[in-house]
GROMACS .gro file of C-alpha atoms in nm:
model
  190
    1MET     CA    1  -2.882   1.429  -0.339
    2ALA     CA    2  -2.686   1.710  -0.501
    3LEU     CA    3  -2.437   1.674  -0.782
    4HIS     CA    4  -2.095   1.842  -0.762
    5ILE     CA    5  -1.947   1.797  -1.108
    6THR     CA    6  -1.865   2.142  -1.244
    7GLY     CA    7  -1.746   2.347  -0.949
    8ASP     CA    8  -2.017   2.601  -1.040
    9THR     CA    9  -2.306   2.608  -0.794
   10ALA     CA   10  -2.569   2.715  -1.050
   11ALA     CA   11  -2.457   2.463  -1.314
   12ASP     CA   12  -2.451   2.181  -1.058
   13ALA     CA   13  -2.795   2.280  -0.928
   14LEU     CA   14  -2.939   2.260  -1.280
   15LEU     CA   15  -2.781   1.915  -1.331
   16THR     CA   16  -2.925   1.799  -1.000
   17GLU     CA   17  -3.276   1.933  -1.063
   18ASN     CA   18  -3.319   1.876  -1.436
   19PRO     CA   19  -3.267   1.525  -1.583
   20LEU     CA   20  -3.249   1.666  -1.937
   21ALA     CA   21  -2.966   1.897  -1.834
   22LEU     CA   22  -2.775   1.600  -1.692
   23LEU     CA   23  -2.832   1.398  -2.010
   24ILE     CA   24  -2.717   1.690  -2.228
   25GLY     CA   25  -2.409   1.735  -2.010
   26MET     CA   26  -2.320   1.371  -2.068
   27LEU     CA   27  -2.374   1.411  -2.442
   28LEU     CA   28  -2.138   1.711  -2.445
   29ASP     CA   29  -1.871   1.519  -2.250
   30GLN     CA   30  -1.629   1.449  -2.532
   31GLN     CA   31  -1.317   1.633  -2.641
   32VAL     CA   32  -1.365   1.898  -2.369
   33ALA     CA   33  -1.302   1.904  -1.995
   34MET     CA   34  -1.580   1.739  -1.791
   35GLU     CA   35  -1.653   2.068  -1.615
   36THR     CA   36  -1.696   2.241  -1.950
   37ALA     CA   37  -1.928   1.971  -2.080
   38PHE     CA   38  -2.149   1.962  -1.773
   39SER     CA   39  -2.158   2.344  -1.752
   40GLY     CA   40  -2.299   2.346  -2.106
   41PRO     CA   41  -2.664   2.293  -2.009
   42LEU     CA   42  -2.665   2.609  -1.795
   43LYS     CA   43  -2.515   2.809  -2.083
   44ILE     CA   44  -2.782   2.668  -2.316
   45GLN     CA   45  -3.060   2.754  -2.073
   46GLU     CA   46  -2.928   3.107  -2.022
   47ARG     CA   47  -2.888   3.167  -2.397
   48VAL     CA   48  -3.206   3.011  -2.534
   49GLY     CA   49  -3.425   3.058  -2.227
   50THR     CA   50  -3.522   2.696  -2.166
   51MET     CA   51  -3.413   2.348  -2.070
   52ASP     CA   52  -3.717   2.179  -2.223
   53ALA     CA   53  -3.659   1.905  -2.481
   54ALA     CA   54  -3.944   1.997  -2.716
   55ALA     CA   55  -3.850   2.366  -2.711
   56ILE     CA   56  -3.483   2.294  -2.777
   57ALA     CA   57  -3.566   2.046  -3.054
   58GLY     CA   58  -3.791   2.303  -3.219
   59HIS     CA   59  -3.545   2.592  -3.184
   60ASP     CA   60  -3.415   2.736  -3.513
   61PRO     CA   61  -3.099   2.532  -3.583
   62GLU     CA   62  -2.893   2.832  -3.696
   63ALA     CA   63  -2.991   3.036  -3.390
   64PHE     CA   64  -2.921   2.736  -3.167
   65THR     CA   65  -2.573   2.697  -3.318
   66GLU     CA   66  -2.511   3.069  -3.265
   67ALA     CA   67  -2.604   3.025  -2.899
   68PHE     CA   68  -2.341   2.750  -2.878
   69LYS     CA   69  -2.078   2.979  -3.031
   70GLN     CA   70  -2.124   3.269  -2.788
   71THR     CA   71  -1.826   3.328  -2.564
   72PRO     CA   72  -1.757   3.121  -2.368
   73ALA     CA   73  -1.857   2.855  -2.618
   74VAL     CA   74  -2.076   2.568  -2.502
   75HIS     CA   75  -1.841   2.322  -2.676
   76ARG     CA   76  -1.527   2.336  -2.887
   77TYR     CA   77  -1.731   2.198  -3.180
   78PRO     CA   78  -2.039   2.420  -3.160
   79GLY     CA   79  -2.199   2.329  -3.493
   80SER     CA   80  -2.194   1.953  -3.466
   81MET     CA   81  -2.268   1.947  -3.093
   82ALA     CA   82  -2.561   2.188  -3.126
   83GLY     CA   83  -2.707   1.950  -3.385
   84ARG     CA   84  -2.651   1.652  -3.157
   85VAL     CA   85  -2.822   1.825  -2.866
   86GLN     CA   86  -3.122   1.907  -3.084
   87ALA     CA   87  -3.137   1.547  -3.213
   88LEU     CA   88  -3.123   1.416  -2.855
   89CYS     CA   89  -3.397   1.658  -2.749
   90GLU     CA   90  -3.615   1.551  -3.042
   91VAL     CA   91  -3.601   1.191  -2.921
   92ILE     CA   92  -3.672   1.294  -2.561
   93ALA     CA   93  -3.967   1.505  -2.673
   94THR     CA   94  -4.122   1.246  -2.902
   95GLU     CA   95  -4.034   0.910  -2.746
   96TRP     CA   96  -4.009   1.001  -2.376
   97ASP     CA   97  -4.299   1.246  -2.335
   98ASP     CA   98  -4.060   1.543  -2.305
   99ASP     CA   99  -3.923   1.392  -1.982
  100ALA     CA  100  -3.566   1.260  -1.988
  101SER     CA  101  -3.610   1.087  -1.651
  102GLN     CA  102  -3.855   0.843  -1.810
  103ILE     CA  103  -3.553   0.668  -1.963
  104TRP     CA  104  -3.474   0.535  -1.615
  105THR     CA  105  -3.818   0.551  -1.452
  106ARG     CA  106  -4.079   0.436  -1.707
  107ASP     CA  107  -4.206   0.086  -1.624
  108ASP     CA  108  -3.958   0.049  -1.333
  109PRO     CA  109  -3.669  -0.073  -1.553
  110ASP     CA  110  -3.367  -0.277  -1.450
  111GLY     CA  111  -3.011  -0.170  -1.526
  112ALA     CA  112  -2.986  -0.364  -1.854
  113THR     CA  113  -3.306  -0.200  -1.982
  114VAL     CA  114  -3.182   0.149  -1.897
  115LEU     CA  115  -2.850   0.075  -2.067
  116LYS     CA  116  -3.035  -0.037  -2.381
  117ARG     CA  117  -3.249   0.279  -2.373
  118LEU     CA  118  -2.944   0.502  -2.331
  119LYS     CA  119  -2.757   0.331  -2.616
  120ALA     CA  120  -3.056   0.402  -2.843
  121LEU     CA  121  -3.017   0.779  -2.789
  122PRO     CA  122  -2.840   0.994  -3.050
  123GLY     CA  123  -2.479   1.049  -2.947
  124PHE     CA  124  -2.471   0.772  -2.685
  125GLY     CA  125  -2.246   0.481  -2.766
  126ASP     CA  126  -2.175   0.191  -2.536
  127GLN     CA  127  -1.916   0.363  -2.317
  128LYS     CA  128  -2.110   0.687  -2.274
  129ALA     CA  129  -2.427   0.491  -2.192
  130ARG     CA  130  -2.244   0.283  -1.929
  131ILE     CA  131  -2.090   0.593  -1.770
  132PHE     CA  132  -2.428   0.764  -1.755
  133LEU     CA  133  -2.591   0.455  -1.606
  134ALA     CA  134  -2.318   0.451  -1.339
  135LEU     CA  135  -2.383   0.820  -1.272
  136LEU     CA  136  -2.754   0.747  -1.229
  137GLY     CA  137  -2.683   0.460  -0.991
  138LYS     CA  138  -2.404   0.617  -0.790
  139GLN     CA  139  -2.536   0.971  -0.757
  140TYR     CA  140  -2.888   1.014  -0.895
  141GLY     CA  141  -3.085   0.759  -0.697
  142PHE     CA  142  -3.142   0.497  -0.967
  143SER     CA  143  -3.163   0.156  -0.800
  144GLY     CA  144  -3.284  -0.075  -1.078
  145ALA     CA  145  -3.173  -0.435  -1.042
  146GLY     CA  146  -2.836  -0.509  -1.197
  147TRP     CA  147  -2.736  -0.151  -1.269
  148ARG     CA  148  -2.377  -0.202  -1.149
  149GLU     CA  149  -2.332  -0.506  -1.373
  150ALA     CA  150  -2.486  -0.325  -1.671
  151ALA     CA  151  -2.257  -0.025  -1.611
  152GLY     CA  152  -1.953  -0.253  -1.622
  153SER     CA  153  -1.637  -0.124  -1.454
  154TYR     CA  154  -1.795   0.223  -1.430
  155GLY     CA  155  -2.033   0.079  -1.172
  156ASP     CA  156  -1.753  -0.049  -0.948
  157GLU     CA  157  -1.786   0.080  -0.595
  158GLY     CA  158  -1.496   0.299  -0.486
  159SER     CA  159  -1.366   0.353  -0.839
  160PHE     CA  160  -1.254   0.687  -0.983
  161ARG     CA  161  -1.299   0.618  -1.355
  162SER     CA  162  -1.550   0.875  -1.478
  163VAL     CA  163  -1.785   1.161  -1.409
  164ALA     CA  164  -2.000   0.908  -1.222
  165ASP     CA  165  -1.741   0.916  -0.944
  166ILE     CA  166  -1.702   1.294  -0.906
  167THR     CA  167  -1.846   1.420  -0.580
  168SER     CA  168  -1.579   1.671  -0.475
  169PRO     CA  169  -1.262   1.845  -0.594
  170ASP     CA  170  -1.062   1.553  -0.446
  171SER     CA  171  -1.258   1.290  -0.640
  172LEU     CA  172  -1.228   1.503  -0.956
  173ALA     CA  173  -0.849   1.497  -0.915
  174LYS     CA  174  -0.858   1.117  -0.873
  175VAL     CA  175  -1.068   1.074  -1.188
  176ARG     CA  176  -0.828   1.299  -1.382
  177GLU     CA  177  -0.531   1.094  -1.256
  178PHE     CA  178  -0.702   0.769  -1.362
  179LYS     CA  179  -0.775   0.905  -1.710
  180LYS     CA  180  -0.418   1.031  -1.742
  181SER     CA  181  -0.279   0.687  -1.649
  182VAL     CA  182  -0.507   0.516  -1.903
  183LYS     CA  183  -0.387   0.752  -2.179
  184ALA     CA  184  -0.023   0.699  -2.081
  185ALA     CA  185  -0.067   0.321  -2.087
  186ALA     CA  186  -0.228   0.340  -2.430
  187LYS     CA  187   0.069   0.542  -2.566
  188ALA     CA  188   0.336   0.323  -2.410
  189PRO     CA  189   0.535   0.106  -2.652
  190LYS     CA  190   0.433  -0.257  -2.652
   0.00000   0.00000   0.00000
């Protein structure tokens, strides 16, 4: 299993190999292009020297924000997103034994349990948690009972709704087209 989300071999390799990187990428996936969000963990690792939850949580907040601001920026809102990443890493370090994968592996959870665990994380609302659960199920090997149902429409087989469905440049284009159609429908007069 190898993820192909960003179009950058090194960034995708980090997402594939490091569950925390994947979780941080999902956290960053708002108000920026998906490729930018999921390339963020590699930028963080290169700038602060680690992709370890406890180390990131304990990093000096001002220095961490400065790392986010370096060109190219990790996110268009470096201050608030740096704080969110540190808050997420604090929870991973203290509640999940510094191992993000425990969210979907500890005690062999079903899909509903993983969704509940994801929704409890800082910066993960219902939609983001469902998308991440679908990503785990579709591309990351999670096979807990009921994951598709818990992920809602994001778990639909053959859909192109979210980052969970991106496996190639072609599927990225299909996801972009879906998102564009949803935005257009929302703006259309009723």
